[in-house]
Coordinates of C-alpha atoms in Angstrom, one line a residue:
X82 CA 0.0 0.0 0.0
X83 CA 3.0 2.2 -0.3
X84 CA 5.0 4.3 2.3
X85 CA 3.9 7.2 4.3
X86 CA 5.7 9.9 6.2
X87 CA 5.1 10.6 9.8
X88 CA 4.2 13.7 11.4
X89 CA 7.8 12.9 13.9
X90 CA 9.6 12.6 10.4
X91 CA 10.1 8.9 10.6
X92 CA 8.2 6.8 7.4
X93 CA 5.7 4.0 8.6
X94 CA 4.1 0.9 5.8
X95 CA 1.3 -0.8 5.9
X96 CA 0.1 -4.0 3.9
X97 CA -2.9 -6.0 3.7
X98 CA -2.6 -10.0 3.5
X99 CA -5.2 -12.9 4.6
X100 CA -4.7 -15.4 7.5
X101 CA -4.8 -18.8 7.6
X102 CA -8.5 -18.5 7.6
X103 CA -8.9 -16.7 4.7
X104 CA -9.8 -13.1 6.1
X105 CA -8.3 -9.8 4.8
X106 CA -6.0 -8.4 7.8
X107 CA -3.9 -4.9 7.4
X108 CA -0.3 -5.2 9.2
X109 CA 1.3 -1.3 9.7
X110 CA 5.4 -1.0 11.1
X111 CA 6.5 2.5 12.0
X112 CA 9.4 4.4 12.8
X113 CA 11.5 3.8 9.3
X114 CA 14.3 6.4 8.5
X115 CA 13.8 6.3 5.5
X116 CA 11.1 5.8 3.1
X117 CA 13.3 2.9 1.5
X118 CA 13.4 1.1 3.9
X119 CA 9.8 1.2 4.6
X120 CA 9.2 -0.1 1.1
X121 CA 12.2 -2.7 2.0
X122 CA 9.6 -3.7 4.6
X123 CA 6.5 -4.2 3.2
X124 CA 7.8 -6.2 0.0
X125 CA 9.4 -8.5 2.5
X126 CA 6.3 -9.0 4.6
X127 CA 3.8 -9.7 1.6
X128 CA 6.4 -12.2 -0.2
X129 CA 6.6 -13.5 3.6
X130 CA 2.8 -13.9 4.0
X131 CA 1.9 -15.3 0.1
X132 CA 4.8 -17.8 0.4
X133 CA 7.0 -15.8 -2.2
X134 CA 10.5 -17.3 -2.2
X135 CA 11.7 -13.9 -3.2
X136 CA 12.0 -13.5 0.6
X137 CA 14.8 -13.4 2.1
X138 CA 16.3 -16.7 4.2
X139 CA 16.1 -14.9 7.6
X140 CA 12.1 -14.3 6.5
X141 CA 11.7 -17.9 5.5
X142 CA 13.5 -19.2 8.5
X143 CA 10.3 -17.8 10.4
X144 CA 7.8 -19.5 8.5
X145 CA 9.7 -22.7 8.8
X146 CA 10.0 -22.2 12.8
X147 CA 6.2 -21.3 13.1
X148 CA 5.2 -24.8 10.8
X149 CA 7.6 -26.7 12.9
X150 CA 8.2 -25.6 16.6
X151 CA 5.3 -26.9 17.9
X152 CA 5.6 -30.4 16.7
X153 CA 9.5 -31.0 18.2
X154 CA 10.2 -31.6 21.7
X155 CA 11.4 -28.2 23.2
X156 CA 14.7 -29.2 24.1
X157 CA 15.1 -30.6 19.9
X158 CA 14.0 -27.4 18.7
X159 CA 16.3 -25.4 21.4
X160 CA 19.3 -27.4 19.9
X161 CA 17.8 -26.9 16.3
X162 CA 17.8 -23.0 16.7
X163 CA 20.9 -22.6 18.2
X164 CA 22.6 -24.1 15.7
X165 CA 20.7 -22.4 13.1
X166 CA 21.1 -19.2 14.5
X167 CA 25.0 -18.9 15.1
X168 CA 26.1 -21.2 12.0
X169 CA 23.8 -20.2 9.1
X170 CA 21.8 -16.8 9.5
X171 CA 24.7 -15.0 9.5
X172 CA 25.7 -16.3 6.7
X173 CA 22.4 -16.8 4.6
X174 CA 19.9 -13.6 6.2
X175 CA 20.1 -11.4 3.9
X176 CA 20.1 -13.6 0.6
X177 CA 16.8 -14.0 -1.0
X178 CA 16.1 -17.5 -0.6
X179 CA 15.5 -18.4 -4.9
X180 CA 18.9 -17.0 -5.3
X181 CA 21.1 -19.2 -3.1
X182 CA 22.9 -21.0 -5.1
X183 CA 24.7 -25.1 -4.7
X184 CA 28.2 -22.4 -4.7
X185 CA 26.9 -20.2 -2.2
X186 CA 26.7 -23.7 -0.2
X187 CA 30.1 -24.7 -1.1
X188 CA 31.2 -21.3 0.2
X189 CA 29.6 -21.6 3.4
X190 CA 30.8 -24.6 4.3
X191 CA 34.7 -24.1 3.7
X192 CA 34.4 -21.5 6.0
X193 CA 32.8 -24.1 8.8
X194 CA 35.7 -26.0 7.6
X195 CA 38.2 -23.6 8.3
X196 CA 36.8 -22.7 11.7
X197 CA 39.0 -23.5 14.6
X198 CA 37.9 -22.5 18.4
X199 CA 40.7 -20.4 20.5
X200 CA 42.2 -23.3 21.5
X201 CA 43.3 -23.9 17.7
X202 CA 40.2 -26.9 17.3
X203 CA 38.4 -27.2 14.6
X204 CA 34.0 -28.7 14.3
X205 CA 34.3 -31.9 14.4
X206 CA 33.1 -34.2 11.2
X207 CA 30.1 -35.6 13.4
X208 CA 29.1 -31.7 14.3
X209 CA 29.7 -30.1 11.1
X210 CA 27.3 -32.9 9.1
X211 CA 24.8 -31.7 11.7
X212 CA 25.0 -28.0 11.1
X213 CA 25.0 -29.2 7.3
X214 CA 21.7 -31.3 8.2
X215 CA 20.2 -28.2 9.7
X216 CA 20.5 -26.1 6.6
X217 CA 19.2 -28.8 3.7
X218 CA 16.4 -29.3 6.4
X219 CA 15.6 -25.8 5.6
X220 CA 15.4 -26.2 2.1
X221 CA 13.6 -29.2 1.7
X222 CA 10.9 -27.3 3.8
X223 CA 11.3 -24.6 0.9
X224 CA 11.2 -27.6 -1.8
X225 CA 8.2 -29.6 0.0
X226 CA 5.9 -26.9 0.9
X227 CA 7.1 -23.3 -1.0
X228 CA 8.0 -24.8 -4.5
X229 CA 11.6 -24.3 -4.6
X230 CA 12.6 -26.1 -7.6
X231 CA 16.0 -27.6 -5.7
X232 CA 17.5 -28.0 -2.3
X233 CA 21.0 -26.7 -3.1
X234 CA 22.3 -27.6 -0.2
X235 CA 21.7 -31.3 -1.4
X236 CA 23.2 -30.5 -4.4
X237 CA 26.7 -29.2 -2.8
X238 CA 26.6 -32.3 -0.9
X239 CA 27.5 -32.7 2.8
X240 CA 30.3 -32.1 4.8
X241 CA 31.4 -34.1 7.8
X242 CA 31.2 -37.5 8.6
X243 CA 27.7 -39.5 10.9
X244 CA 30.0 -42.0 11.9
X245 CA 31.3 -41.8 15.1
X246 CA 34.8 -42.2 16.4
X247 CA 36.1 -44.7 18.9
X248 CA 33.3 -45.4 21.6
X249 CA 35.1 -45.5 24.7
X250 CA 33.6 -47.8 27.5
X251 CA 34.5 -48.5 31.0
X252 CA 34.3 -52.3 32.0
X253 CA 32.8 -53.8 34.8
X254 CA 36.0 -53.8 36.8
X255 CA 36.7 -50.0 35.8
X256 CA 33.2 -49.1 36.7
X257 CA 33.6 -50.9 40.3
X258 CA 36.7 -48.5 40.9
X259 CA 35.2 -45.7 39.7
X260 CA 32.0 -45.8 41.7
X261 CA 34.4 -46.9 44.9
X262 CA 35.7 -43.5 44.7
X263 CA 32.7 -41.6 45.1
X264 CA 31.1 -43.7 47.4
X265 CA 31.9 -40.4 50.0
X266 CA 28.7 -38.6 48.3
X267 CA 25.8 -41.1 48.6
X268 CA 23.6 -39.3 45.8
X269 CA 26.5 -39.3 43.4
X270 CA 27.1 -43.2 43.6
X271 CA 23.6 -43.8 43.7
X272 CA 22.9 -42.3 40.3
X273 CA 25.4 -43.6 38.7
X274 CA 24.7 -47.1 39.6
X275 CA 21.6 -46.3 37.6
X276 CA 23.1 -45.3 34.9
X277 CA 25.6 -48.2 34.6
X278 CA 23.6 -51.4 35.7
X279 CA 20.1 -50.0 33.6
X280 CA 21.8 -47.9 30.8
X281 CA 19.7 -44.4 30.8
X282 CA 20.3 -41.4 29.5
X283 CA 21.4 -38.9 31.8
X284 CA 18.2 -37.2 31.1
X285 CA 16.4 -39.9 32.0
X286 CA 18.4 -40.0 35.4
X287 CA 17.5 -36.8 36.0
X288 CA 13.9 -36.9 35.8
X289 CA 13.1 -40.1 38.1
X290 CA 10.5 -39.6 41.0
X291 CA 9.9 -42.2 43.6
X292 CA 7.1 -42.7 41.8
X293 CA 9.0 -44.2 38.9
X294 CA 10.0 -47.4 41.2
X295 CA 7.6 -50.2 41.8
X296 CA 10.4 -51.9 44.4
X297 CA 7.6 -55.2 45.3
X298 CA 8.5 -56.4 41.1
X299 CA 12.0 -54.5 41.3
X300 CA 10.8 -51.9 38.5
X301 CA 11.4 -48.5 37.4
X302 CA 9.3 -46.9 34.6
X303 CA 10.7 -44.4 32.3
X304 CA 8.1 -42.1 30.9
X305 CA 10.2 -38.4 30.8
X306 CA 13.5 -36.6 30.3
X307 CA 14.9 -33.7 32.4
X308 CA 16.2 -30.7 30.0
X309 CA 17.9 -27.6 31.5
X310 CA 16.0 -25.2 28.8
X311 CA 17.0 -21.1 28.7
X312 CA 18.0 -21.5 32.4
X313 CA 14.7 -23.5 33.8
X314 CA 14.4 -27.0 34.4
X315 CA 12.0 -28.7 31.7
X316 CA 10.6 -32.1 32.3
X317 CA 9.7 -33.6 28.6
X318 CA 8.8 -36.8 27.4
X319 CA 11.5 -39.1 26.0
X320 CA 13.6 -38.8 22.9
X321 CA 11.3 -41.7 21.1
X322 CA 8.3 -43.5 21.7
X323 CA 10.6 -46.8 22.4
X324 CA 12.0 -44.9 25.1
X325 CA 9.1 -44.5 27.0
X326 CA 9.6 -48.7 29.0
X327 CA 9.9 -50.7 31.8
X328 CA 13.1 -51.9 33.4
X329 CA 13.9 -54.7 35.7
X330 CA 16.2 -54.0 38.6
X331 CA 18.8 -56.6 40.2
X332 CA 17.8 -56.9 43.3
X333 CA 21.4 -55.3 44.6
X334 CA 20.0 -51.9 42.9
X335 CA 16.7 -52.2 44.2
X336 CA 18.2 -51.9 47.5
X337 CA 20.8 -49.3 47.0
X338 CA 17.3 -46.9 46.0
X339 CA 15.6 -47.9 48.7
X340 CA 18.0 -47.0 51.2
X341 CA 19.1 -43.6 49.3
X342 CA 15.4 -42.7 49.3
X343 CA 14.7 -43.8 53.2
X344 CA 17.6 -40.6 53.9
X345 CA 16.2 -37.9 51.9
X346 CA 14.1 -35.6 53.5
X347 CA 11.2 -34.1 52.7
X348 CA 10.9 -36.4 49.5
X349 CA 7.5 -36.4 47.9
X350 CA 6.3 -39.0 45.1
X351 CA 6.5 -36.6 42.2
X352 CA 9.5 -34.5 43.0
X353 CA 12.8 -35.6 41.9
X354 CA 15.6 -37.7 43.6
X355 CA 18.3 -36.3 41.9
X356 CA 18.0 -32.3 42.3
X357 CA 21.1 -31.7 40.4
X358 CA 21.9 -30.7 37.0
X359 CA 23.8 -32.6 34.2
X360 CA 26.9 -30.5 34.7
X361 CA 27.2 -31.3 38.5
X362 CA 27.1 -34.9 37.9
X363 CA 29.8 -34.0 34.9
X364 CA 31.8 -32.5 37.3
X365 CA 31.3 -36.0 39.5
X366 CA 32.7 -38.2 36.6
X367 CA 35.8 -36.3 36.4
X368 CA 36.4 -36.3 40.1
X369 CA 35.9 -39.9 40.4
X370 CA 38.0 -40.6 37.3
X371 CA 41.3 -38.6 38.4
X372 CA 40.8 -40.4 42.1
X373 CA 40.2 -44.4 40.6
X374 CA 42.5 -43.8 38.0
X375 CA 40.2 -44.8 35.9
X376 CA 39.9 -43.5 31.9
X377 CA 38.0 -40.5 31.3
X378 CA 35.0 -41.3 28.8
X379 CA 31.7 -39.0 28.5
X380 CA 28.9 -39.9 30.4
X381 CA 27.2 -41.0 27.7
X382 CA 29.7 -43.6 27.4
X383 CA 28.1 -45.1 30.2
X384 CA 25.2 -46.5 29.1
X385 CA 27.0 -47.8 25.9
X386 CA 29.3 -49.3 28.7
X387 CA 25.7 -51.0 29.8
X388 CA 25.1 -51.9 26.6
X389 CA 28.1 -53.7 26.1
X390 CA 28.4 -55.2 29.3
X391 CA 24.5 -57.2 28.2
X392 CA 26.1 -57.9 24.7
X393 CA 29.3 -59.5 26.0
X394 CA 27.3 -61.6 28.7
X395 CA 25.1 -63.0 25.8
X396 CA 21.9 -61.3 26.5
X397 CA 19.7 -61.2 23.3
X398 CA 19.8 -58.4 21.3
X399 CA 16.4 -57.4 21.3
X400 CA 15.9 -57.7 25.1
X401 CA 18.9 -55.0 25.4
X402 CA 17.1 -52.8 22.7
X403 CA 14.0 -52.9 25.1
X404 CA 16.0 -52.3 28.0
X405 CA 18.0 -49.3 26.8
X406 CA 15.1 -47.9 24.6
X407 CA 16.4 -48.3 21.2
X408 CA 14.3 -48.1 18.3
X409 CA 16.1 -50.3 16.3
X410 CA 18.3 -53.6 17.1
X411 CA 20.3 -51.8 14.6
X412 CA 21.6 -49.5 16.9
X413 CA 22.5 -52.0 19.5
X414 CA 24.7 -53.7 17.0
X415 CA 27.1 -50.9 17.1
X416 CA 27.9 -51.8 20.4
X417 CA 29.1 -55.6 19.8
X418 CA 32.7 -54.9 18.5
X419 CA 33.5 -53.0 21.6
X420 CA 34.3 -56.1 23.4
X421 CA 37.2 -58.2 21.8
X422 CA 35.5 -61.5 23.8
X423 CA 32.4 -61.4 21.7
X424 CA 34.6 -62.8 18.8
X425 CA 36.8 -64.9 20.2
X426 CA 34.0 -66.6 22.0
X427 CA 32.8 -66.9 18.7
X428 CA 35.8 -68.6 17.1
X429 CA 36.0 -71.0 20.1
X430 CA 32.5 -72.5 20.2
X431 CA 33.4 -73.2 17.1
X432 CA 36.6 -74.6 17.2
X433 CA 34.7 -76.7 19.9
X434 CA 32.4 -77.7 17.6
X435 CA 34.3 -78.8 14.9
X436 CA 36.5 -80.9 17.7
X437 CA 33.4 -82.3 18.6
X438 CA 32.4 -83.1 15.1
X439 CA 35.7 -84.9 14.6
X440 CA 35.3 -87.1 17.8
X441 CA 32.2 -87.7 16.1
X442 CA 33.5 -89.1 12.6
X443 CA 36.1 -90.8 14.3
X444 CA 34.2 -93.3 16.4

């Protein structure tokens, strides 16, 4: 509808569009310097509001964060947007979003390549195919819903690698010396006896209640995940669907809870039993790690140490996938060549086998 000037001197626009629902709606913005600018703005919010991917990528970025907030868990889309935020807008903002080119891509990403922290260290391959992931999720929102013609992103190709590095595990005997040497702080040990003999997440940890335990069947239900979110706690549901199960407790652990419950005061069924964060219990590992002795490996590496532990004791794949929450055996696999016994236990059942079968043919 054009630009007008103000009586204070500054230029305002205003622009009609229609909402979801179909009803004409006027939108006005003041206080522009200039009367550019003004008309800057009001091309940019009709191409915004009709879907016009002569927007620019900062503009398209807000449509794709209103069609897609709501249906990710918070702390997804809190990763999602940081990511987004500090490693593409300032890249892509400004750029109208039909003009970005496959190049452009290249461009970007040899300058994520070439980033190094000031400790000299560079994104790691895993990190920088996530950033990449980020962006081409972007475009294939453009593609499926906008009619962009081509994600060029997918066309630059990625950078980075999914595959992880070495997974670094503690064994049962590491794990024993470890949790001896933080035995002195009774909330510490007991959490991460639940994260070793059960394999959760530490988000998982964090959530449990007392009214997560049924301790007559040695139970504890998982059903949410504790997030530290924009500086307040955030209980949400679990990553997956598969993640929301049931584990069995030995009876050992069963009675470690018990008794760390019975000295807690003031405890109530619904509030939680750990009422510390994730970096306190950071901060634990590495305190019980420079006094065992033990290797430092992320927390995280604990419950692929769980994992492992089932695997190399025989357990069947499936009933660790239940146990840990995976939604796909797949994923447990990962975990199998972690223990050098798995194999050779392999190669002498059948060694055994054959001498058995040779005892056989002789006779």
């Amino acid at each position: 509808m054009g630009a007008y000037k103000d009586k204070n001197g500054t230029w305002f626009a205003s622009a009609r569009y229609k909402n979801w629902a179909g009803e004409t709606k006027r939108k006005m913005k003041r206080g522009f310097p200039t009367k550019r600018e003004a008309l800057a703005w009001e091309r940019e919010f009709i191409a915004k509001h009709d879907g016009n991917l002569e927007m620019t990528f900062e503009s398209f970025y807000e449509l794709y964060k209103n069609n897609l907030q709501s249906r990710l868990r918070e702390n997804t889309w809190y990763t999602k947007e940081a990511i987004i935020k500090k490693k593409i807008l300032p890249y892509f903002a400004s750029h109208r979003i039909c003009d970005i080119k496959p190049i452009d891509v290249l461009r970007w990403q040899n300058i994520m390549l070439a980033f190094q922290d000031e400790k000299g260290m560079p994104y790691s391959p895993v990190y920088l195919k996530t950033i990449h992931n980020q962006l081409s999720a972007i475009f294939n929102h453009a593609v499926r819903f906008y009619g962009l013609s081509e994600n060029p992103a997918a066309i630059a190709g990625n950078m980075g690698k999914e595959k992880l590095g070495e997974i670094l595990i503690w064994t049962k005997e590491e794990y024993q010396r470890f949790s001896a040497a933080i035995k002195d702080r009774h909330a510490s040990f007991i959490a991460f006896e639940i994260l070793y003999w059960c394999g959760l997440c530490l988000g998982e940890l964090l959530a449990l209640t007392p009214s997560d335990f049924d301790f007559k069947k040695n139970i504890m239900i998982i059903t949410k995940s504790y997030q530290r979110i924009g500086g307040n706690d955030i209980i949400t549901p679990p990553k997956t669907d598969k993640s929301v199960r049931r584990i069995l407790l030995p009876d050992f652990l069963t009675k470690e809870i018990q008794q760390y419950l019975s000295g807690l005061k003031d405890i109530v069924e619904d509030k939680r039993m750990f009422p510390f964060t994730k970096s306190y219990l950071h901060h634990e590992m590495w305190r019980g790690c420079a006094a065992s002795g033990v290797k430092k490996i992320k927390i995280h590496g604990i419950r692929h140490s769980h994992i492992s532990l089932l695997i190399d004791m025989g357990c069947n794949v499936l009933a660790i996938a239940d146990r840990v929450g995976h939604e796909s055996v797949d994923v447990t696999y990962r975990y199998a060549h972690v223990f050098p016994s798995t194999q050779q236990e392999v190669v002498s059942r059948l060694d055994n086998m054959m001498i058995s079968y040779s005892d056989f043919v002789e006779n």
